[in-house]
PDB file of N, CA, C and O in Angstrom:
ATOM      1  N   UNK A   1    -115.722 196.524 -95.525  1.00 97.00           N
ATOM      2  CA  UNK A   1    -116.909 195.715 -95.630  1.00 97.00           C
ATOM      3  C   UNK A   1    -116.740 194.509 -94.718  1.00 97.00           C
ATOM      4  O   UNK A   1    -115.643 193.993 -94.564  1.00 97.00           O
ATOM      5  N   UNK A   2    -117.858 194.052 -94.150  1.00 96.00           N
ATOM      6  CA  UNK A   2    -117.847 192.874 -93.283  1.00 96.00           C
ATOM      7  C   UNK A   2    -118.841 191.846 -93.789  1.00 96.00           C
ATOM      8  O   UNK A   2    -119.860 192.183 -94.389  1.00 96.00           O
ATOM      9  N   UNK A   3    -118.506 190.589 -93.517  1.00 95.00           N
ATOM     10  CA  UNK A   3    -119.361 189.456 -93.854  1.00 95.00           C
ATOM     11  C   UNK A   3    -119.145 188.419 -92.762  1.00 95.00           C
ATOM     12  O   UNK A   3    -118.037 188.281 -92.242  1.00 95.00           O
ATOM     13  N   UNK A   4    -120.182 187.690 -92.381  1.00 96.00           N
ATOM     14  CA  UNK A   4    -119.988 186.593 -91.436  1.00 96.00           C
ATOM     15  C   UNK A   4    -120.748 185.373 -91.925  1.00 96.00           C
ATOM     16  O   UNK A   4    -121.766 185.490 -92.609  1.00 96.00           O
ATOM     17  N   UNK A   5    -120.208 184.204 -91.567  1.00 95.00           N
ATOM     18  CA  UNK A   5    -120.795 182.944 -92.020  1.00 95.00           C
ATOM     19  C   UNK A   5    -120.768 181.945 -90.874  1.00 95.00           C
ATOM     20  O   UNK A   5    -119.812 181.900 -90.102  1.00 95.00           O
ATOM     21  N   UNK A   6    -121.831 181.171 -90.773  1.00 93.00           N
ATOM     22  CA  UNK A   6    -121.939 180.111 -89.767  1.00 93.00           C
ATOM     23  C   UNK A   6    -121.164 178.895 -90.265  1.00 93.00           C
ATOM     24  O   UNK A   6    -121.365 178.442 -91.393  1.00 93.00           O
ATOM     25  N   UNK A   7    -120.259 178.393 -89.453  1.00 89.00           N
ATOM     26  CA  UNK A   7    -119.483 177.203 -89.804  1.00 89.00           C
ATOM     27  C   UNK A   7    -119.715 176.194 -88.689  1.00 89.00           C
ATOM     28  O   UNK A   7    -118.988 176.155 -87.695  1.00 89.00           O
ATOM     29  N   UNK A   8    -120.759 175.401 -88.829  1.00 79.00           N
ATOM     30  CA  UNK A   8    -121.166 174.488 -87.771  1.00 79.00           C
ATOM     31  C   UNK A   8    -120.249 173.274 -87.664  1.00 79.00           C
ATOM     32  O   UNK A   8    -119.964 172.804 -86.579  1.00 79.00           O
ATOM     33  N   UNK A   9    -119.784 172.771 -88.801  1.00 83.00           N
ATOM     34  CA  UNK A   9    -118.924 171.590 -88.794  1.00 83.00           C
ATOM     35  C   UNK A   9    -117.637 171.902 -89.540  1.00 83.00           C
ATOM     36  O   UNK A   9    -117.619 172.679 -90.472  1.00 83.00           O
ATOM     37  N   UNK A  10    -116.582 171.256 -89.137  1.00 85.00           N
ATOM     38  CA  UNK A  10    -115.329 171.370 -89.870  1.00 85.00           C
ATOM     39  C   UNK A  10    -114.539 172.628 -89.620  1.00 85.00           C
ATOM     40  O   UNK A  10    -113.642 172.954 -90.386  1.00 85.00           O
ATOM     41  N   UNK A  11    -114.854 173.347 -88.540  1.00 87.00           N
ATOM     42  CA  UNK A  11    -114.136 174.597 -88.298  1.00 87.00           C
ATOM     43  C   UNK A  11    -112.658 174.346 -88.032  1.00 87.00           C
ATOM     44  O   UNK A  11    -111.811 175.133 -88.430  1.00 87.00           O
ATOM     45  N   UNK A  12    -112.357 173.201 -87.407  1.00 89.00           N
ATOM     46  CA  UNK A  12    -110.953 172.882 -87.117  1.00 89.00           C
ATOM     47  C   UNK A  12    -110.158 172.704 -88.405  1.00 89.00           C
ATOM     48  O   UNK A  12    -109.045 173.206 -88.530  1.00 89.00           O
ATOM     49  N   UNK A  13    -110.727 171.994 -89.371  1.00 90.00           N
ATOM     50  CA  UNK A  13    -110.010 171.792 -90.635  1.00 90.00           C
ATOM     51  C   UNK A  13    -109.934 173.082 -91.447  1.00 90.00           C
ATOM     52  O   UNK A  13    -108.967 173.289 -92.176  1.00 90.00           O
ATOM     53  N   UNK A  14    -110.918 173.955 -91.312  1.00 91.00           N
ATOM     54  CA  UNK A  14    -110.849 175.249 -91.997  1.00 91.00           C
ATOM     55  C   UNK A  14    -109.660 176.056 -91.478  1.00 91.00           C
ATOM     56  O   UNK A  14    -108.888 176.599 -92.258  1.00 91.00           O
ATOM     57  N   UNK A  15    -109.498 176.089 -90.170  1.00 93.00           N
ATOM     58  CA  UNK A  15    -108.398 176.856 -89.592  1.00 93.00           C
ATOM     59  C   UNK A  15    -107.059 176.161 -89.815  1.00 93.00           C
ATOM     60  O   UNK A  15    -106.062 176.814 -90.082  1.00 93.00           O
ATOM     61  N   UNK A  16    -107.044 174.841 -89.742  1.00 92.00           N
ATOM     62  CA  UNK A  16    -105.810 174.085 -89.944  1.00 92.00           C
ATOM     63  C   UNK A  16    -104.938 174.068 -88.698  1.00 92.00           C
ATOM     64  O   UNK A  16    -105.214 174.740 -87.708  1.00 92.00           O
ATOM     65  N   UNK A  17    -103.884 173.283 -88.768  1.00 93.00           N
ATOM     66  CA  UNK A  17    -102.937 173.197 -87.670  1.00 93.00           C
ATOM     67  C   UNK A  17    -102.267 174.549 -87.478  1.00 93.00           C
ATOM     68  O   UNK A  17    -101.765 175.143 -88.432  1.00 93.00           O
ATOM     69  N   UNK A  18    -102.310 175.024 -86.247  1.00 94.00           N
ATOM     70  CA  UNK A  18    -101.744 176.334 -85.902  1.00 94.00           C
ATOM     71  C   UNK A  18    -102.332 177.471 -86.757  1.00 94.00           C
ATOM     72  O   UNK A  18    -101.657 178.460 -87.057  1.00 94.00           O
ATOM     73  N   UNK A  19    -103.540 177.304 -87.201  1.00 94.00           N
ATOM     74  CA  UNK A  19    -104.290 178.320 -87.962  1.00 94.00           C
ATOM     75  C   UNK A  19    -103.671 178.667 -89.320  1.00 94.00           C
ATOM     76  O   UNK A  19    -103.950 179.725 -89.879  1.00 94.00           O
ATOM     77  N   UNK A  20    -102.845 177.769 -89.889  1.00 96.00           N
ATOM     78  CA  UNK A  20    -102.163 178.132 -91.132  1.00 96.00           C
ATOM     79  C   UNK A  20    -103.126 178.341 -92.309  1.00 96.00           C
ATOM     80  O   UNK A  20    -102.861 179.177 -93.167  1.00 96.00           O
ATOM     81  N   UNK A  21    -104.234 177.614 -92.347  1.00 95.00           N
ATOM     82  CA  UNK A  21    -105.178 177.789 -93.465  1.00 95.00           C
ATOM     83  C   UNK A  21    -105.837 179.167 -93.432  1.00 95.00           C
ATOM     84  O   UNK A  21    -105.929 179.846 -94.460  1.00 95.00           O
ATOM     85  N   UNK A  22    -106.284 179.567 -92.271  1.00 95.00           N
ATOM     86  CA  UNK A  22    -106.968 180.858 -92.173  1.00 95.00           C
ATOM     87  C   UNK A  22    -105.976 182.002 -92.358  1.00 95.00           C
ATOM     88  O   UNK A  22    -106.302 183.027 -92.951  1.00 95.00           O
ATOM     89  N   UNK A  23    -104.745 181.816 -91.890  1.00 97.00           N
ATOM     90  CA  UNK A  23    -103.720 182.851 -92.095  1.00 97.00           C
ATOM     91  C   UNK A  23    -103.384 183.003 -93.575  1.00 97.00           C
ATOM     92  O   UNK A  23    -103.150 184.117 -94.054  1.00 97.00           O
ATOM     93  N   UNK A  24    -103.357 181.897 -94.298  1.00 96.00           N
ATOM     94  CA  UNK A  24    -103.106 181.954 -95.742  1.00 96.00           C
ATOM     95  C   UNK A  24    -104.230 182.719 -96.445  1.00 96.00           C
ATOM     96  O   UNK A  24    -103.970 183.584 -97.290  1.00 96.00           O
ATOM     97  N   UNK A  25    -105.453 182.427 -96.083  1.00 96.00           N
ATOM     98  CA  UNK A  25    -106.600 183.137 -96.653  1.00 96.00           C
ATOM     99  C   UNK A  25    -106.500 184.633 -96.360  1.00 96.00           C
ATOM    100  O   UNK A  25    -106.695 185.461 -97.252  1.00 96.00           O
ATOM    101  N   UNK A  26    -106.161 184.974 -95.120  1.00 98.00           N
ATOM    102  CA  UNK A  26    -106.026 186.387 -94.752  1.00 98.00           C
ATOM    103  C   UNK A  26    -104.914 187.075 -95.549  1.00 98.00           C
ATOM    104  O   UNK A  26    -105.121 188.176 -96.070  1.00 98.00           O
ATOM    105  N   UNK A  27    -103.777 186.429 -95.649  1.00 98.00           N
ATOM    106  CA  UNK A  27    -102.644 187.089 -96.311  1.00 98.00           C
ATOM    107  C   UNK A  27    -102.850 187.202 -97.819  1.00 98.00           C
ATOM    108  O   UNK A  27    -102.500 188.214 -98.419  1.00 98.00           O
ATOM    109  N   UNK A  28    -103.422 186.190 -98.436  1.00 97.00           N
ATOM    110  CA  UNK A  28    -103.605 186.223 -99.889  1.00 97.00           C
ATOM    111  C   UNK A  28    -104.730 187.159-100.325  1.00 97.00           C
ATOM    112  O   UNK A  28    -104.655 187.766-101.387  1.00 97.00           O
ATOM    113  N   UNK A  29    -105.775 187.262 -99.506  1.00 97.00           N
ATOM    114  CA  UNK A  29    -106.910 188.120 -99.861  1.00 97.00           C
ATOM    115  C   UNK A  29    -106.853 189.482 -99.177  1.00 97.00           C
ATOM    116  O   UNK A  29    -107.721 190.327 -99.421  1.00 97.00           O
ATOM    117  N   UNK A  30    -105.859 189.690 -98.313  1.00 98.00           N
ATOM    118  CA  UNK A  30    -105.727 190.955 -97.589  1.00 98.00           C
ATOM    119  C   UNK A  30    -107.006 191.275 -96.809  1.00 98.00           C
ATOM    120  O   UNK A  30    -107.590 192.354 -96.944  1.00 98.00           O
ATOM    121  N   UNK A  31    -107.425 190.285 -96.012  1.00 98.00           N
ATOM    122  CA  UNK A  31    -108.612 190.422 -95.175  1.00 98.00           C
ATOM    123  C   UNK A  31    -108.222 190.117 -93.733  1.00 98.00           C
ATOM    124  O   UNK A  31    -107.136 189.618 -93.462  1.00 98.00           O
ATOM    125  N   UNK A  32    -109.133 190.421 -92.833  1.00 98.00           N
ATOM    126  CA  UNK A  32    -108.993 190.049 -91.429  1.00 98.00           C
ATOM    127  C   UNK A  32    -110.175 189.166 -91.072  1.00 98.00           C
ATOM    128  O   UNK A  32    -111.287 189.383 -91.564  1.00 98.00           O
ATOM    129  N   UNK A  33    -109.939 188.171 -90.223  1.00 97.00           N
ATOM    130  CA  UNK A  33    -111.021 187.297 -89.781  1.00 97.00           C
ATOM    131  C   UNK A  33    -111.076 187.283 -88.261  1.00 97.00           C
ATOM    132  O   UNK A  33    -110.081 187.506 -87.590  1.00 97.00           O
ATOM    133  N   UNK A  34    -112.269 187.023 -87.747  1.00 96.00           N
ATOM    134  CA  UNK A  34    -112.481 186.861 -86.314  1.00 96.00           C
ATOM    135  C   UNK A  34    -113.472 185.727 -86.117  1.00 96.00           C
ATOM    136  O   UNK A  34    -114.481 185.649 -86.817  1.00 96.00           O
ATOM    137  N   UNK A  35    -113.173 184.869 -85.170  1.00 94.00           N
ATOM    138  CA  UNK A  35    -114.087 183.792 -84.815  1.00 94.00           C
ATOM    139  C   UNK A  35    -115.050 184.323 -83.765  1.00 94.00           C
ATOM    140  O   UNK A  35    -114.629 184.812 -82.712  1.00 94.00           O
ATOM    141  N   UNK A  36    -116.330 184.247 -84.060  1.00 94.00           N
ATOM    142  CA  UNK A  36    -117.368 184.732 -83.149  1.00 94.00           C
ATOM    143  C   UNK A  36    -118.145 183.538 -82.613  1.00 94.00           C
ATOM    144  O   UNK A  36    -118.532 182.667 -83.383  1.00 94.00           O
ATOM    145  N   UNK A  37    -118.362 183.492 -81.353  1.00 91.00           N
ATOM    146  CA  UNK A  37    -119.129 182.467 -80.633  1.00 91.00           C
ATOM    147  C   UNK A  37    -118.735 181.035 -80.996  1.00 91.00           C
ATOM    148  O   UNK A  37    -119.527 180.111 -80.865  1.00 91.00           O
ATOM    149  N   UNK A  38    -117.526 180.835 -81.471  1.00 86.00           N
ATOM    150  CA  UNK A  38    -117.022 179.499 -81.750  1.00 86.00           C
ATOM    151  C   UNK A  38    -117.528 178.847 -83.025  1.00 86.00           C
ATOM    152  O   UNK A  38    -117.032 177.799 -83.416  1.00 86.00           O
ATOM    153  N   UNK A  39    -118.507 179.466 -83.702  1.00 89.00           N
ATOM    154  CA  UNK A  39    -119.055 178.861 -84.914  1.00 89.00           C
ATOM    155  C   UNK A  39    -119.311 179.832 -86.054  1.00 89.00           C
ATOM    156  O   UNK A  39    -119.762 179.425 -87.112  1.00 89.00           O
ATOM    157  N   UNK A  40    -119.060 181.080 -85.847  1.00 94.00           N
ATOM    158  CA  UNK A  40    -119.259 182.076 -86.905  1.00 94.00           C
ATOM    159  C   UNK A  40    -117.935 182.752 -87.189  1.00 94.00           C
ATOM    160  O   UNK A  40    -117.227 183.149 -86.277  1.00 94.00           O
ATOM    161  N   UNK A  41    -117.634 182.889 -88.462  1.00 96.00           N
ATOM    162  CA  UNK A  41    -116.407 183.547 -88.872  1.00 96.00           C
ATOM    163  C   UNK A  41    -116.771 184.874 -89.520  1.00 96.00           C
ATOM    164  O   UNK A  41    -117.559 184.917 -90.464  1.00 96.00           O
ATOM    165  N   UNK A  42    -116.217 185.953 -88.980  1.00 97.00           N
ATOM    166  CA  UNK A  42    -116.430 187.285 -89.541  1.00 97.00           C
ATOM    167  C   UNK A  42    -115.221 187.652 -90.391  1.00 97.00           C
ATOM    168  O   UNK A  42    -114.084 187.445 -89.979  1.00 97.00           O
ATOM    169  N   UNK A  43    -115.492 188.162 -91.568  1.00 98.00           N
ATOM    170  CA  UNK A  43    -114.448 188.562 -92.510  1.00 98.00           C
ATOM    171  C   UNK A  43    -114.590 190.055 -92.747  1.00 98.00           C
ATOM    172  O   UNK A  43    -115.692 190.552 -92.989  1.00 98.00           O
ATOM    173  N   UNK A  44    -113.464 190.772 -92.696  1.00 98.00           N
ATOM    174  CA  UNK A  44    -113.485 192.215 -92.926  1.00 98.00           C
ATOM    175  C   UNK A  44    -112.360 192.598 -93.870  1.00 98.00           C
ATOM    176  O   UNK A  44    -111.249 192.069 -93.783  1.00 98.00           O
ATOM    177  N   UNK A  45    -112.671 193.493 -94.787  1.00 98.00           N
ATOM    178  CA  UNK A  45    -111.675 193.973 -95.729  1.00 98.00           C
ATOM    179  C   UNK A  45    -112.334 194.762 -96.842  1.00 98.00           C
ATOM    180  O   UNK A  45    -113.490 195.185 -96.727  1.00 98.00           O
ATOM    181  N   UNK A  46    -111.588 194.943 -97.921  1.00 98.00           N
ATOM    182  CA  UNK A  46    -112.131 195.638 -99.089  1.00 98.00           C
ATOM    183  C   UNK A  46    -113.203 194.766 -99.746  1.00 98.00           C
ATOM    184  O   UNK A  46    -113.115 193.530 -99.730  1.00 98.00           O
ATOM    185  N   UNK A  47    -114.184 195.397-100.339  1.00 98.00           N
ATOM    186  CA  UNK A  47    -115.340 194.689-100.877  1.00 98.00           C
ATOM    187  C   UNK A  47    -115.001 193.531-101.822  1.00 98.00           C
ATOM    188  O   UNK A  47    -115.522 192.429-101.635  1.00 98.00           O
ATOM    189  N   UNK A  48    -114.143 193.715-102.835  1.00 98.00           N
ATOM    190  CA  UNK A  48    -113.865 192.585-103.740  1.00 98.00           C
ATOM    191  C   UNK A  48    -113.251 191.383-103.029  1.00 98.00           C
ATOM    192  O   UNK A  48    -113.613 190.235-103.311  1.00 98.00           O
ATOM    193  N   UNK A  49    -112.354 191.646-102.065  1.00 98.00           N
ATOM    194  CA  UNK A  49    -111.703 190.559-101.335  1.00 98.00           C
ATOM    195  C   UNK A  49    -112.673 189.862-100.399  1.00 98.00           C
ATOM    196  O   UNK A  49    -112.640 188.645-100.250  1.00 98.00           O
ATOM    197  N   UNK A  50    -113.553 190.616 -99.769  1.00 98.00           N
ATOM    198  CA  UNK A  50    -114.556 190.021 -98.880  1.00 98.00           C
ATOM    199  C   UNK A  50    -115.516 189.160 -99.690  1.00 98.00           C
ATOM    200  O   UNK A  50    -115.876 188.055 -99.268  1.00 98.00           O
ATOM    201  N   UNK A  51    -115.912 189.627-100.872  1.00 97.00           N
ATOM    202  CA  UNK A  51    -116.799 188.816-101.721  1.00 97.00           C
ATOM    203  C   UNK A  51    -116.109 187.522-102.157  1.00 97.00           C
ATOM    204  O   UNK A  51    -116.735 186.464-102.198  1.00 97.00           O
ATOM    205  N   UNK A  52    -114.826 187.606-102.462  1.00 97.00           N
ATOM    206  CA  UNK A  52    -114.085 186.400-102.843  1.00 97.00           C
ATOM    207  C   UNK A  52    -113.999 185.426-101.666  1.00 97.00           C
ATOM    208  O   UNK A  52    -114.215 184.222-101.820  1.00 97.00           O
ATOM    209  N   UNK A  53    -113.708 185.941-100.486  1.00 97.00           N
ATOM    210  CA  UNK A  53    -113.666 185.101 -99.284  1.00 97.00           C
ATOM    211  C   UNK A  53    -115.038 184.495 -99.010  1.00 97.00           C
ATOM    212  O   UNK A  53    -115.141 183.324 -98.622  1.00 97.00           O
ATOM    213  N   UNK A  54    -116.086 185.268 -99.228  1.00 96.00           N
ATOM    214  CA  UNK A  54    -117.456 184.772 -99.034  1.00 96.00           C
ATOM    215  C   UNK A  54    -117.722 183.569 -99.935  1.00 96.00           C
ATOM    216  O   UNK A  54    -118.265 182.557 -99.488  1.00 96.00           O
ATOM    217  N   UNK A  55    -117.327 183.653-101.193  1.00 97.00           N
ATOM    218  CA  UNK A  55    -117.521 182.533-102.120  1.00 97.00           C
ATOM    219  C   UNK A  55    -116.728 181.307-101.674  1.00 97.00           C
ATOM    220  O   UNK A  55    -117.239 180.189-101.686  1.00 97.00           O
ATOM    221  N   UNK A  56    -115.497 181.518-101.266  1.00 96.00           N
ATOM    222  CA  UNK A  56    -114.642 180.416-100.819  1.00 96.00           C
ATOM    223  C   UNK A  56    -115.249 179.749 -99.585  1.00 96.00           C
ATOM    224  O   UNK A  56    -115.363 178.518 -99.517  1.00 96.00           O
ATOM    225  N   UNK A  57    -115.645 180.545 -98.604  1.00 95.00           N
ATOM    226  CA  UNK A  57    -116.181 179.998 -97.367  1.00 95.00           C
ATOM    227  C   UNK A  57    -117.542 179.342 -97.559  1.00 95.00           C
ATOM    228  O   UNK A  57    -117.837 178.310 -96.946  1.00 95.00           O
ATOM    229  N   UNK A  58    -118.370 179.914 -98.407  1.00 95.00           N
ATOM    230  CA  UNK A  58    -119.668 179.308 -98.707  1.00 95.00           C
ATOM    231  C   UNK A  58    -119.479 177.954 -99.380  1.00 95.00           C
ATOM    232  O   UNK A  58    -120.154 176.981 -99.031  1.00 95.00           O
ATOM    233  N   UNK A  59    -118.558 177.876-100.330  1.00 95.00           N
ATOM    234  CA  UNK A  59    -118.244 176.595-100.967  1.00 95.00           C
ATOM    235  C   UNK A  59    -117.748 175.586 -99.939  1.00 95.00           C
ATOM    236  O   UNK A  59    -118.119 174.414 -99.966  1.00 95.00           O
ATOM    237  N   UNK A  60    -116.893 176.024 -99.023  1.00 93.00           N
ATOM    238  CA  UNK A  60    -116.363 175.145 -97.977  1.00 93.00           C
ATOM    239  C   UNK A  60    -117.495 174.588 -97.112  1.00 93.00           C
ATOM    240  O   UNK A  60    -117.577 173.377 -96.874  1.00 93.00           O
ATOM    241  N   UNK A  61    -118.383 175.461 -96.647  1.00 92.00           N
ATOM    242  CA  UNK A  61    -119.501 175.036 -95.809  1.00 92.00           C
ATOM    243  C   UNK A  61    -120.382 174.042 -96.569  1.00 92.00           C
ATOM    244  O   UNK A  61    -120.801 173.019 -96.013  1.00 92.00           O
ATOM    245  N   UNK A  62    -120.653 174.310 -97.846  1.00 93.00           N
ATOM    246  CA  UNK A  62    -121.468 173.404 -98.662  1.00 93.00           C
ATOM    247  C   UNK A  62    -120.804 172.040 -98.822  1.00 93.00           C
ATOM    248  O   UNK A  62    -121.458 170.998 -98.712  1.00 93.00           O
ATOM    249  N   UNK A  63    -119.500 172.028 -99.076  1.00 92.00           N
ATOM    250  CA  UNK A  63    -118.775 170.761 -99.236  1.00 92.00           C
ATOM    251  C   UNK A  63    -118.767 169.948 -97.951  1.00 92.00           C
ATOM    252  O   UNK A  63    -118.953 168.726 -97.979  1.00 92.00           O
ATOM    253  N   UNK A  64    -118.559 170.602 -96.824  1.00 90.00           N
ATOM    254  CA  UNK A  64    -118.578 169.899 -95.536  1.00 90.00           C
ATOM    255  C   UNK A  64    -119.969 169.334 -95.264  1.00 90.00           C
ATOM    256  O   UNK A  64    -120.104 168.198 -94.810  1.00 90.00           O
ATOM    257  N   UNK A  65    -120.994 170.107 -95.561  1.00 89.00           N
ATOM    258  CA  UNK A  65    -122.363 169.637 -95.347  1.00 89.00           C
ATOM    259  C   UNK A  65    -122.669 168.423 -96.224  1.00 89.00           C
ATOM    260  O   UNK A  65    -123.273 167.450 -95.763  1.00 89.00           O
ATOM    261  N   UNK A  66    -122.242 168.458 -97.479  1.00 89.00           N
ATOM    262  CA  UNK A  66    -122.475 167.323 -98.383  1.00 89.00           C
ATOM    263  C   UNK A  66    -121.707 166.092 -97.920  1.00 89.00           C
ATOM    264  O   UNK A  66    -122.221 164.980 -97.968  1.00 89.00           O
ATOM    265  N   UNK A  67    -120.475 166.277 -97.459  1.00 85.00           N
ATOM    266  CA  UNK A  67    -119.666 165.155 -96.982  1.00 85.00           C
ATOM    267  C   UNK A  67    -120.290 164.554 -95.728  1.00 85.00           C
ATOM    268  O   UNK A  67    -120.336 163.330 -95.576  1.00 85.00           O
ATOM    269  N   UNK A  68    -120.784 165.384 -94.849  1.00 67.00           N
ATOM    270  CA  UNK A  68    -121.431 164.914 -93.619  1.00 67.00           C
ATOM    271  C   UNK A  68    -122.703 164.158 -93.956  1.00 67.00           C
ATOM    272  O   UNK A  68    -122.963 163.097 -93.413  1.00 67.00           O
ATOM    273  N   UNK A  69    -123.487 164.690 -94.902  1.00 63.00           N
ATOM    274  CA  UNK A  69    -124.718 164.023 -95.311  1.00 63.00           C
ATOM    275  C   UNK A  69    -124.414 162.674 -95.944  1.00 63.00           C
ATOM    276  O   UNK A  69    -125.050 161.680 -95.642  1.00 63.00           O
ATOM    277  N   UNK A  70    -123.412 162.625 -96.808  1.00 63.00           N
ATOM    278  CA  UNK A  70    -123.041 161.368 -97.470  1.00 63.00           C
ATOM    279  C   UNK A  70    -122.576 160.330 -96.457  1.00 63.00           C
ATOM    280  O   UNK A  70    -122.868 159.152 -96.582  1.00 63.00           O
ATOM    281  N   UNK A  71    -121.816 160.764 -95.466  1.00 62.00           N
ATOM    282  CA  UNK A  71    -121.299 159.835 -94.459  1.00 62.00           C
ATOM    283  C   UNK A  71    -122.435 159.265 -93.598  1.00 62.00           C
ATOM    284  O   UNK A  71    -122.388 158.107 -93.206  1.00 62.00           O
ATOM    285  N   UNK A  72    -123.446 160.066 -93.313  1.00 65.00           N
ATOM    286  CA  UNK A  72    -124.550 159.580 -92.486  1.00 65.00           C
ATOM    287  C   UNK A  72    -125.567 158.789 -93.301  1.00 65.00           C
ATOM    288  O   UNK A  72    -126.316 157.996 -92.750  1.00 65.00           O
ATOM    289  N   UNK A  73    -125.575 158.977 -94.614  1.00 59.00           N
ATOM    290  CA  UNK A  73    -126.542 158.268 -95.470  1.00 59.00           C
ATOM    291  C   UNK A  73    -126.141 156.825 -95.735  1.00 59.00           C
ATOM    292  O   UNK A  73    -126.958 156.007 -96.104  1.00 59.00           O
ATOM    293  N   UNK A  74    -124.863 156.503 -95.560  1.00 56.00           N
ATOM    294  CA  UNK A  74    -124.421 155.125 -95.823  1.00 56.00           C
ATOM    295  C   UNK A  74    -124.444 154.256 -94.613  1.00 56.00           C
ATOM    296  O   UNK A  74    -124.625 154.554 -93.548  1.00 56.00           O
TER     297      UNK A  74
END
């Protein structure tokens, strides 16, 4: 199964230094990821693991968006 998500802001912190964050996600969930066009992350693997990664990444995107909005609102 495949899933992709737009990550407009915070992609550097998602990947982490030397990609350790994304590698941890891949190894723990037994998924593969690919960065597409510099802002979209594609996730591939078994359905339950892809759905779990989808929830994690969606939460991440929402948190970054809220933090960005809060920073610009003050």
